[in-house]
Short mmCIF file of C-alpha atoms in Angstrom, two decimals:
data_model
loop_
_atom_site.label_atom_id
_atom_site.label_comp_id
_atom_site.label_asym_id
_atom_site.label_seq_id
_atom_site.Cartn_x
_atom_site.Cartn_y
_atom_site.Cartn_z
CA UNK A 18 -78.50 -0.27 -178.69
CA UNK A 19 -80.84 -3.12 -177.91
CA UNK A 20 -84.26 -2.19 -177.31
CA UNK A 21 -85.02 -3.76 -174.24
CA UNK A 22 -83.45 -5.25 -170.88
CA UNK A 23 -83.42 -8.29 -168.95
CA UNK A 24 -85.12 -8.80 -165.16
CA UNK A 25 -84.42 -11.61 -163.30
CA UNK A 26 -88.27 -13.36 -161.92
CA UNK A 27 -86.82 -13.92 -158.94
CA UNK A 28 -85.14 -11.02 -157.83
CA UNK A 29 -86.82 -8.49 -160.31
CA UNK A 30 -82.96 -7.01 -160.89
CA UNK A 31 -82.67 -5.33 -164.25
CA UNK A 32 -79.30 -6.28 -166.62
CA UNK A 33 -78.66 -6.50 -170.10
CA UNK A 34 -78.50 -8.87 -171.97
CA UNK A 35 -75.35 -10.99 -173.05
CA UNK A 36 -77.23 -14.12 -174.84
CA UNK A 37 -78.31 -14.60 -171.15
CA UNK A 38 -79.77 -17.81 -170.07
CA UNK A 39 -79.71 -17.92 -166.63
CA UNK A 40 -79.23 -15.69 -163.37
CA UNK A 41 -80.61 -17.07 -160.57
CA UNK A 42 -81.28 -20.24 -159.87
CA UNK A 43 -85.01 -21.25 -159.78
CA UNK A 44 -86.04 -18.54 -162.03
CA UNK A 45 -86.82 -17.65 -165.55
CA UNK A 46 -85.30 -14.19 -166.82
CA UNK A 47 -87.83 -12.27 -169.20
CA UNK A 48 -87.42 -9.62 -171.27
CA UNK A 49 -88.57 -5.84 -170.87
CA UNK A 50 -89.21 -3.97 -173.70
CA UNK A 51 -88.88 -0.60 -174.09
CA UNK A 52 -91.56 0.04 -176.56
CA UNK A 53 -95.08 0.12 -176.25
CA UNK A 54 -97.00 -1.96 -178.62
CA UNK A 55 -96.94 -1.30 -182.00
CA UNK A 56 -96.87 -3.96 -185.14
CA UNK A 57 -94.98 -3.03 -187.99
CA UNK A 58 -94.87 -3.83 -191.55
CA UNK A 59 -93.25 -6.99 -191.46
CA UNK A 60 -93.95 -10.52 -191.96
CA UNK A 61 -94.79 -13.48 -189.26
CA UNK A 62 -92.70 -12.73 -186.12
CA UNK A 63 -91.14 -9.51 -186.93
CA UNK A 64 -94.18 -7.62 -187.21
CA UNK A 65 -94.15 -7.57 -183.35
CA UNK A 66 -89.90 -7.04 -183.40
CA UNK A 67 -90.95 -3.85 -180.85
CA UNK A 68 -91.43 -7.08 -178.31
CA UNK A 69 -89.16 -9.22 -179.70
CA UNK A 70 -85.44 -9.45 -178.24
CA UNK A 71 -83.23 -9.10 -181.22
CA UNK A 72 -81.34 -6.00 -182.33
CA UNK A 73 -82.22 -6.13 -186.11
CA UNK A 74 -84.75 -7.52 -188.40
CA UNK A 75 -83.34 -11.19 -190.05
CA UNK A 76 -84.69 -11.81 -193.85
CA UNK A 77 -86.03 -15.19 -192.22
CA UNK A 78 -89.55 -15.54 -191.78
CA UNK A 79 -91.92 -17.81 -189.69
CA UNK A 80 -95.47 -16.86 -188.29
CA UNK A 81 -98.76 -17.60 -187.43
CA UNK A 82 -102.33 -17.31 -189.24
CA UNK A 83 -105.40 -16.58 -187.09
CA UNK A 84 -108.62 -17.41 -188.54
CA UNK A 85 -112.44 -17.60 -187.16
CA UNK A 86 -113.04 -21.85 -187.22
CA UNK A 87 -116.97 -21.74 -187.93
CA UNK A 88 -117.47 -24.74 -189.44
CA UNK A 89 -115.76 -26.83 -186.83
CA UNK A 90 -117.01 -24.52 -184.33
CA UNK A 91 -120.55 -25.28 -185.61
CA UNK A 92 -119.95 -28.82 -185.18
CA UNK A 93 -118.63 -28.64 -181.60
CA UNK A 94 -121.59 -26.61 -180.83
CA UNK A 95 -118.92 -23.39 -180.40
CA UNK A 96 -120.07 -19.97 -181.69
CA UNK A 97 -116.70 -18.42 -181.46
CA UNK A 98 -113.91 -21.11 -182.16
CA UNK A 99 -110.89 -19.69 -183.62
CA UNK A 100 -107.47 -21.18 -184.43
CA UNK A 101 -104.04 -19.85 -184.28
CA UNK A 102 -102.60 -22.25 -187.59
CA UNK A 103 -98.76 -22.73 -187.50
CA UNK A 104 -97.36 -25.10 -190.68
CA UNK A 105 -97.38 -25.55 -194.02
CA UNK A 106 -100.40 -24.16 -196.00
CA UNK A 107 -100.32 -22.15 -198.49
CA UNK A 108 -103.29 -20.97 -199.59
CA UNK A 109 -103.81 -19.58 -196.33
CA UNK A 110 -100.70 -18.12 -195.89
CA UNK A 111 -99.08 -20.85 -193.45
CA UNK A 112 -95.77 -19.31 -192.78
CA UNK A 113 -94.07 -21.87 -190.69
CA UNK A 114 -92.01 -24.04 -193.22
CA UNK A 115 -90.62 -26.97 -191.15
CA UNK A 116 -94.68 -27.48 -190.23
CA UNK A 117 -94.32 -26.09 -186.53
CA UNK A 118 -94.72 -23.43 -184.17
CA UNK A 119 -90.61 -23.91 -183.48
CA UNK A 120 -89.93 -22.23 -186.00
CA UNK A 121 -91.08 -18.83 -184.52
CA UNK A 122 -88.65 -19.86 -181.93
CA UNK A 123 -85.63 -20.58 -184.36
CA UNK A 124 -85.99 -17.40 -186.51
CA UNK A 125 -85.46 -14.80 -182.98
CA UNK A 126 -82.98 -16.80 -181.58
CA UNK A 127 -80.79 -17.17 -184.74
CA UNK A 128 -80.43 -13.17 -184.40
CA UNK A 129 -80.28 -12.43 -180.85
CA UNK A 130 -77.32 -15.24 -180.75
CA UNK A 131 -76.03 -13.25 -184.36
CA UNK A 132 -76.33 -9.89 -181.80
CA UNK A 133 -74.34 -11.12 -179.84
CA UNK A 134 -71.53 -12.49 -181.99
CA UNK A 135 -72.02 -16.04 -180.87
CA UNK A 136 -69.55 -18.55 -182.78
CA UNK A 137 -72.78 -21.55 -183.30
CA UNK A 138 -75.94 -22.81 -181.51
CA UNK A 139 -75.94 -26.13 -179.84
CA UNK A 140 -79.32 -27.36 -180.13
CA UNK A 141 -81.21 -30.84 -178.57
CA UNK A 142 -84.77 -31.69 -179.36
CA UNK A 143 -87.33 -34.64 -179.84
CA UNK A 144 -88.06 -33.50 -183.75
CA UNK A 145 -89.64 -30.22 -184.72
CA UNK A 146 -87.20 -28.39 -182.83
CA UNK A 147 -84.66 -30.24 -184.28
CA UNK A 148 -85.97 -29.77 -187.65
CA UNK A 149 -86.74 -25.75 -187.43
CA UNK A 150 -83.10 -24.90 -185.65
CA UNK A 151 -81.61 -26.94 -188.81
CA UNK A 152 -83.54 -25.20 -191.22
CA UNK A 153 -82.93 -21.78 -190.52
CA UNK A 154 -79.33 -22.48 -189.56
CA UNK A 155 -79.17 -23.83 -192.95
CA UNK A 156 -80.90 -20.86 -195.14
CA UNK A 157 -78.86 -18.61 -192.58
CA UNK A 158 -75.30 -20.77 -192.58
CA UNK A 159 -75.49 -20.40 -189.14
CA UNK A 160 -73.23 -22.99 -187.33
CA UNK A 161 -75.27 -25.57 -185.43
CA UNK A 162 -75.04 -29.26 -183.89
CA UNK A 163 -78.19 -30.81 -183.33
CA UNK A 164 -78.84 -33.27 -181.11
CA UNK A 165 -81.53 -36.06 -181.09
CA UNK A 166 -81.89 -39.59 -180.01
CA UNK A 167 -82.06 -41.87 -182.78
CA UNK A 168 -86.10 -42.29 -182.77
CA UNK A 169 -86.33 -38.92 -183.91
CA UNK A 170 -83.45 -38.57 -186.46
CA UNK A 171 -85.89 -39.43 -188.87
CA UNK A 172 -87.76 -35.67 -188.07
CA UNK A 173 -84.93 -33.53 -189.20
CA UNK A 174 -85.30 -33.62 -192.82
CA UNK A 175 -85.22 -30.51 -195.73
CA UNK A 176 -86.37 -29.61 -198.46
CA UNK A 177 -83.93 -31.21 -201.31
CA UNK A 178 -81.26 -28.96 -202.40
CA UNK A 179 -80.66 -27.06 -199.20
CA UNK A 180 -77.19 -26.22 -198.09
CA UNK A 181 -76.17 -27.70 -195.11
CA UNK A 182 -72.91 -27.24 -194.85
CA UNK A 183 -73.27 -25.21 -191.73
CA UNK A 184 -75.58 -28.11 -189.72
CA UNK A 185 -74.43 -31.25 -187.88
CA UNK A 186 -76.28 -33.30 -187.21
CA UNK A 187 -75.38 -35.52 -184.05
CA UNK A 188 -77.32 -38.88 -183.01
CA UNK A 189 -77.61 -40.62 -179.53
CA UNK A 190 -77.79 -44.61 -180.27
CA UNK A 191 -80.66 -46.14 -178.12
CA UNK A 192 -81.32 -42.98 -176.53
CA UNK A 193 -84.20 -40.74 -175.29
CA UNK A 194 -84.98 -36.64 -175.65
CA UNK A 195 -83.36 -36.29 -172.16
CA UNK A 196 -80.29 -38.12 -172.81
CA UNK A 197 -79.99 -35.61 -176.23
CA UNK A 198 -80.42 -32.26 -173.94
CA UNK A 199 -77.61 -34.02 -171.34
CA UNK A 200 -75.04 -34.68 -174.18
CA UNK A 201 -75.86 -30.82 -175.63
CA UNK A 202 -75.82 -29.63 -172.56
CA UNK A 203 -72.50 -31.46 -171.32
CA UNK A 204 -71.17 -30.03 -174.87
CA UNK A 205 -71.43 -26.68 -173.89
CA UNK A 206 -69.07 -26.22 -171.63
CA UNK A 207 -66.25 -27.54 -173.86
CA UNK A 208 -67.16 -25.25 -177.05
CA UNK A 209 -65.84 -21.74 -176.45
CA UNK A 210 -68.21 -19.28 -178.00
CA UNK A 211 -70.73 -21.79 -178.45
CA UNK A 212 -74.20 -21.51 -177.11
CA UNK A 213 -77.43 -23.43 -176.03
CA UNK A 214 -80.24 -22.86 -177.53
CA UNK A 215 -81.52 -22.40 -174.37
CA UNK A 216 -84.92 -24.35 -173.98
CA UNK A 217 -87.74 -21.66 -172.08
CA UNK A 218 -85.37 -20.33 -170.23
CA UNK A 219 -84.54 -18.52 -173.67
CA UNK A 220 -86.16 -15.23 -173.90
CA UNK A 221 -86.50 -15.25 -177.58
CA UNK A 222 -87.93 -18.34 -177.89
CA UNK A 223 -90.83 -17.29 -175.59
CA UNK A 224 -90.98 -14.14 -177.28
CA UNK A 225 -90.86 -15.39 -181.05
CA UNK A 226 -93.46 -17.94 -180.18
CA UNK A 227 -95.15 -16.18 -177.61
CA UNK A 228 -96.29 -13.38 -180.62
CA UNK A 229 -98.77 -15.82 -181.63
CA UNK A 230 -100.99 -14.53 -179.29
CA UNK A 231 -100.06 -11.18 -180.49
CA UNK A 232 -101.38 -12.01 -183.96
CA UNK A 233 -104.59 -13.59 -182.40
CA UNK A 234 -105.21 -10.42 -180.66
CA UNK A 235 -105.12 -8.19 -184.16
CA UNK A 236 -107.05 -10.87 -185.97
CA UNK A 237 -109.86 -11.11 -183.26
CA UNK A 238 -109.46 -7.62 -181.66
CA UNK A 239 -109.52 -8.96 -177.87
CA UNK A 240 -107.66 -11.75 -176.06
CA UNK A 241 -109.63 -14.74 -175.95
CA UNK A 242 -111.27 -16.21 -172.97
CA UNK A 243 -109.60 -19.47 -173.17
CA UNK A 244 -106.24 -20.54 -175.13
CA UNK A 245 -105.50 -24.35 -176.01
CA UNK A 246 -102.48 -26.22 -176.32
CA UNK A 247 -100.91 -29.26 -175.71
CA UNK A 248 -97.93 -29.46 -173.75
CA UNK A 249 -94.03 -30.95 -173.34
CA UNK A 250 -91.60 -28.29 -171.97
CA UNK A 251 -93.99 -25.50 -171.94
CA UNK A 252 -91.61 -22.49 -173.87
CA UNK A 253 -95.00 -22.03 -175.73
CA UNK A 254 -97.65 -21.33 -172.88
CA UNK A 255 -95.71 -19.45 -170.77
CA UNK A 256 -94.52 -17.03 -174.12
CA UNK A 257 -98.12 -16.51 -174.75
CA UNK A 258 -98.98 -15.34 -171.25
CA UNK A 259 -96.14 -13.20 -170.85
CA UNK A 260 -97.08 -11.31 -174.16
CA UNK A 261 -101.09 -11.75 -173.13
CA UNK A 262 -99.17 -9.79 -169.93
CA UNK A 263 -97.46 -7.52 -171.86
CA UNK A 264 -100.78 -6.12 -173.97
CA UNK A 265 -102.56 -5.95 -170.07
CA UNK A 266 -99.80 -4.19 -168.42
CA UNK A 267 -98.76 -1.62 -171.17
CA UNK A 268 -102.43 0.15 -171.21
CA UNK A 269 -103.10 -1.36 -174.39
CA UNK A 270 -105.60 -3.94 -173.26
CA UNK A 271 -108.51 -3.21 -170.65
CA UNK A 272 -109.44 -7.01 -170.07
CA UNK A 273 -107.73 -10.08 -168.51
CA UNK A 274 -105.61 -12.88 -169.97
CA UNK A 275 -107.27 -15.84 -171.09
CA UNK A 276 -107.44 -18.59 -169.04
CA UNK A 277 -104.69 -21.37 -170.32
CA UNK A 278 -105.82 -24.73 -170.80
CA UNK A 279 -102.89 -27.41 -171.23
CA UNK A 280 -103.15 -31.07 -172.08
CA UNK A 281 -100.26 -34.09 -171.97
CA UNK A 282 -100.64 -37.96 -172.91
CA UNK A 283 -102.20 -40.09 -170.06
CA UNK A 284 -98.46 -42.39 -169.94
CA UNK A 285 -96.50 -39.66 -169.17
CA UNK A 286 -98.33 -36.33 -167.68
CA UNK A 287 -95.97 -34.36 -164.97
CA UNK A 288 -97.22 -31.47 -165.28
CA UNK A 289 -101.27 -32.43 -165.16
CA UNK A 290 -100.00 -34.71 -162.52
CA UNK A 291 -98.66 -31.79 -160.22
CA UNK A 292 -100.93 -29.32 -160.99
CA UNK A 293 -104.12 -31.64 -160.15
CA UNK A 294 -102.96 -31.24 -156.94
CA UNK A 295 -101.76 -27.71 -157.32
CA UNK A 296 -98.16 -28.21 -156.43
CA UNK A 297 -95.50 -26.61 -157.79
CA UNK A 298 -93.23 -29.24 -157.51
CA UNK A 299 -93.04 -32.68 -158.96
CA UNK A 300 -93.18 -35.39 -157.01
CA UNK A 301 -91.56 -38.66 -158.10
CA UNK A 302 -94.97 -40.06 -158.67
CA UNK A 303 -95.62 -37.55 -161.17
CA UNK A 304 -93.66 -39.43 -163.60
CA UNK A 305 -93.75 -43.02 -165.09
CA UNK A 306 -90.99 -45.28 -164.24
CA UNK A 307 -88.67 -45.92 -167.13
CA UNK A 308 -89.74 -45.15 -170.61
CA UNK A 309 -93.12 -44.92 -171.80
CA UNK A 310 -94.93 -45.23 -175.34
CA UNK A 311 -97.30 -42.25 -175.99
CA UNK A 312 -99.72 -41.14 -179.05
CA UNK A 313 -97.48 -37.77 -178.99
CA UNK A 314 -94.06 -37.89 -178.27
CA UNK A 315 -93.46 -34.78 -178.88
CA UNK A 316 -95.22 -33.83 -175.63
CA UNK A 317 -92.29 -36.05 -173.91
CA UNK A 318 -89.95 -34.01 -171.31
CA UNK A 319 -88.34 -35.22 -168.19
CA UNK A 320 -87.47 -31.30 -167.07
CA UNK A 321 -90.38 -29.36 -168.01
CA UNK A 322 -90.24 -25.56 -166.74
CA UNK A 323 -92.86 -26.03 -164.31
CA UNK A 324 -91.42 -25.23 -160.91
CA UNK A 325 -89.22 -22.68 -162.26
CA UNK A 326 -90.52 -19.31 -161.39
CA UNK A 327 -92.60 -17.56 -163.93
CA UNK A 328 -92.70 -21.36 -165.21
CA UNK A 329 -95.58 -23.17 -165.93
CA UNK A 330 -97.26 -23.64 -162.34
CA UNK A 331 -97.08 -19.75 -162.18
CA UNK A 332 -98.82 -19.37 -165.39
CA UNK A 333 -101.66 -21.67 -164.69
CA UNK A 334 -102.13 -20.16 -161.29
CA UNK A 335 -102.03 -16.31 -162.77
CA UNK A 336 -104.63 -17.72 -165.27
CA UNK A 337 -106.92 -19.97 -163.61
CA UNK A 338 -105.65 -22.44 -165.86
CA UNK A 339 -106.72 -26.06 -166.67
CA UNK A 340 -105.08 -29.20 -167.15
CA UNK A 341 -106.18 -32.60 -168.82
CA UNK A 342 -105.25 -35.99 -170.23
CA UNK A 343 -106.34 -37.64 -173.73
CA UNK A 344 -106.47 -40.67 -174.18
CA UNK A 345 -104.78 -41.55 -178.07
CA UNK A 346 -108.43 -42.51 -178.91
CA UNK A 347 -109.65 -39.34 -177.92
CA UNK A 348 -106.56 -37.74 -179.81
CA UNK A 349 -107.09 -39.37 -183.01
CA UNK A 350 -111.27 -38.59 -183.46
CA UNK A 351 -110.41 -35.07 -182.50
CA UNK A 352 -107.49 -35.20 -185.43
CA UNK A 353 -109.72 -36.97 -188.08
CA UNK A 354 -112.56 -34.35 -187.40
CA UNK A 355 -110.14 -31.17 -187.68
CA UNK A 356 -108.59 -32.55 -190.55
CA UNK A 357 -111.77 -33.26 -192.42
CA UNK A 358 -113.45 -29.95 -191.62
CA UNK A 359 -110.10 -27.95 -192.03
CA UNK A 360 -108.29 -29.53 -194.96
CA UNK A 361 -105.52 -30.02 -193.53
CA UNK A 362 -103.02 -32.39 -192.33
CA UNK A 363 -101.94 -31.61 -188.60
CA UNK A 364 -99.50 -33.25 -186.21
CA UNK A 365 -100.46 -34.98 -183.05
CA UNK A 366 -100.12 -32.17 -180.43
CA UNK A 367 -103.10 -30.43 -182.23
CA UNK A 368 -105.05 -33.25 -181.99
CA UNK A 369 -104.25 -34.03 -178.09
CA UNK A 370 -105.30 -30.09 -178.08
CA UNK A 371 -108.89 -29.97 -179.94
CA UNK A 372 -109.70 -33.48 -177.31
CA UNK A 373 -108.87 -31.73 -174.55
CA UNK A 374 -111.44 -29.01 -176.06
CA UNK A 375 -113.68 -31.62 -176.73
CA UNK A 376 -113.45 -32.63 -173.03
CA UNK A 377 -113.35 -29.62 -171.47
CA UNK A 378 -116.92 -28.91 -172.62
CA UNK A 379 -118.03 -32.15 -171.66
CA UNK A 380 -116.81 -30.79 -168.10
CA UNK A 381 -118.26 -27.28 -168.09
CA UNK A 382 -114.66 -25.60 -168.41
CA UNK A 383 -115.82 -23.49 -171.37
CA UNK A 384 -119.17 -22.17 -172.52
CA UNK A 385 -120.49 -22.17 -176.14
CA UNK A 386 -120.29 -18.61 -176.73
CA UNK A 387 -116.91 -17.76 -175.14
CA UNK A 388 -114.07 -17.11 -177.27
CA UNK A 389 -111.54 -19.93 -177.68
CA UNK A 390 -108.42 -20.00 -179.23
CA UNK A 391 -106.89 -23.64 -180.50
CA UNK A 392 -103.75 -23.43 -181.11
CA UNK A 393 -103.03 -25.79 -184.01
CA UNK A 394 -99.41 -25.74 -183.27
CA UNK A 395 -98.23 -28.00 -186.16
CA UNK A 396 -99.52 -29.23 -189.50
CA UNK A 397 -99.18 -29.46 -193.61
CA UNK A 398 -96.08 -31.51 -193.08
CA UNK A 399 -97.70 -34.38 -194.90
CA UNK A 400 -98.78 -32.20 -197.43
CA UNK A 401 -95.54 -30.06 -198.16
CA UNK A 402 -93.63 -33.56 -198.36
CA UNK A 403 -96.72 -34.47 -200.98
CA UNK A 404 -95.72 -31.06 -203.41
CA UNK A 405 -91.78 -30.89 -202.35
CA UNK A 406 -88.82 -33.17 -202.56
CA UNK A 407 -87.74 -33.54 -198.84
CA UNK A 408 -84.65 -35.38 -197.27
CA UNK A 409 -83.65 -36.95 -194.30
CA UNK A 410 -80.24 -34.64 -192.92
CA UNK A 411 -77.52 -37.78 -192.80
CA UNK A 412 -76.11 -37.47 -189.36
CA UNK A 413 -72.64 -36.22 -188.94
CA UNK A 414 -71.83 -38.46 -185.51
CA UNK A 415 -73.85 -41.29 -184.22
CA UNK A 416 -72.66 -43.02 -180.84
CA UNK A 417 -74.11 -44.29 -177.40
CA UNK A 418 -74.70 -41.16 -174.86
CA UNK A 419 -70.99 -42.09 -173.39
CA UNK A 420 -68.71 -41.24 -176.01
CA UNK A 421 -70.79 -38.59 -177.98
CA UNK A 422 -69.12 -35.26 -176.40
CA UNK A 423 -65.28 -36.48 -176.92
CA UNK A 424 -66.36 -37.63 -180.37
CA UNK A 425 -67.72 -34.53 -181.21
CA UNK A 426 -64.67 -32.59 -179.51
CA UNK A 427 -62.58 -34.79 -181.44
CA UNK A 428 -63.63 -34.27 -184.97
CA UNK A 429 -63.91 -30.76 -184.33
CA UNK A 430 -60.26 -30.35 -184.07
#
């Protein structure tokens, strides 16, 4: 018996779960657990599997290490600096393989979609979602098609060796991270059995990322005052406040969430864009016309759970949340100084992140002696591909957006 049900943000109706992704529209579902808060003995993600929406413990593992950053603290002029590491490292026990916080994501959702005898996973992604989902599916032989435009095929590699007979790999020819979510999506409805990953409005990615902030909290022994990330579709800052919620309304924790602080790429920025003028809907001003080149791509989403309720908007509201914009300049000084300090190599969202620290000083957001938490959400991939043998995943199908769904449908049969 599962250990937890589903309620429905808009309606606050209670229902169980059946790999649910949606039940009303305009609203997030979340997951209530039935358990008060209690880690286990168990590595990365399942220590927390009381809040975690699976019905058993998988032998795949992907989690976070929280650790007090004093010298780069120091050099900020931060007292209490701390940073939630996901990626490869190990030395100090970096237990995200791929090199990302996605793979907290992938690990959960590979069993709740195993609870709930679900025939594959149908998965679109700009790159380190890609490359998590194909990973695990992999070790697991989990069926999965992955979708990706063809700038970002070059993300989903593995280590050499792997078995992949279970992954395919699908590529959209001169296409863009929303025209990959439109062909998986379209997809969907023609694979019996077959499910979407699910983007944030599934509750085990929030969950499996969202315990981040759960590992934080044991390492530190309080929420922080502020949390740091930057931002695309927002699965990850809305996860950590609903398990920063969780800790608050369970008794455990006496003292308030931290105030969320989100940053995007100046070129394309919907979600600073809308929230500068607290609205919690877009406008079509909010985005750029036509594509855009940014520093971080991987901060790139046309459909960002923002409006949605319990989305992003609501988050930032229930927090007294920030927003901000850094400039690749900005980005890259922040990146060579982490680096340098840290010792590691780290991808560009943590480097848009630590700016938008860097500026939010500057601005009198944060004081020097509150305590912050960075969340370096990516980062030893150039390292790991330094020690390992890695490989690009050959794509199985690669077609313009048109005729990618009847291909696929095609060579299934």
């Amino acid at each position: 018996m599962l250990n937890y049900t589903l309620k429905c943000l808009k309606t606050n109706e209670e229902f169980n779960d059946d790999y649910t992704l949606h039940y009303n529209d305009g609203a997030l579902i979340q997951a209530e657990y039935k358990k008060e808060f209690q880690p286990i003995d168990s590595k990365g993600v399942w220590r927390y599997f009381d809040w975690l929406p699976t019905d058993e413990i998988s032998s795949q593992i992907a989690g976070t290490v929280t650790y007090h950053a004093k010298e780069l603290g120091e050099h900020l002029g931060f007292s209490n600096l701390w940073i939630a590491f996901h990626g490869y490292w190990p030395e100090k026990g970096g237990l995200c393989p791929t090199g990302s916080f996605k793979d907290m994501e992938a690990v959960p959702t590979i069993q709740r979609m195993k609870d709930h005898s679900c025939t594959g996973m149908i998965c679109a992604s700009a790159g380190n979602t890609a490359r998590a989902f194909t990973h695990f599916c992999a070790e697991d032989n989990f069926p999965l098609i992955v979708v990706v435009a063809d700038i970002h095929a070059h993300r989903i590699w593995v280590q050499k060796g792997m078995e992949m007979d279970s992954v395919k790999v699908v590529v959209v020819n001169d296409g863009t991270y929303q025209d990959a979510k439109d062909v998986a999506k379209e997809l969907s409805k023609s694979l019996e059995g077959w499910q979407l990953e699910g983007g944030a409005h599934n509750i085990a990615r929030r969950d499996g990322i969202g315990s981040l902030i759960l590992d934080s909290y044991e390492e530190i022994g309080k929420l922080p005052d502020h949390y740091f990330q930057a931002v695309g579709g927002g699965p990850g800052p809305i996860g950590v406040y609903e398990m920063m919620q969780r800790l608050i309304d369970s008794g455990h924790y006496k003292g308030e969430v931290a105030r969320i602080h989100l940053s995007q790429n100046p070129e394309h920025c919907p979600i600073h864009n809308a929230w500068q003028r607290k609205s919690r809907e877009f406008n079509s001003e909010d985005f750029p016309e036509g594509n855009v080149e940014v520093y971080s791509d991987y901060l790139l989403s046309e459909t960002p759970a923002y409006s949605v309720i319990g989305g992003v908007y609501d988050i930032l509201e229930a927090s007294n949340g920030q927003t901000y914009i850094v400039e690749e300049s900005d980005a890259r000084e922040a990146g060579n100084l982490l680096e340098s300090i840290e010792g590691i190599d780290v991808l560009s969202p943590a480097k848009v992140a630590l700016a938008s620290l860097i500026q939010s000083k500057k601005k009198g957001d944060v004081s020097k002696d509150d305590c912050i938490l960075l969340n370096v959400s990516g980062g030893g991939v150039e390292r790991l591909k330094g020690e390992k043998e890695t490989t690009i995943v050959e794509p199985w199908i690669s077609d313009v957006k048109e005729n990618l769904v009847q291909r696929i449908l095609d060579s299934l049969n």
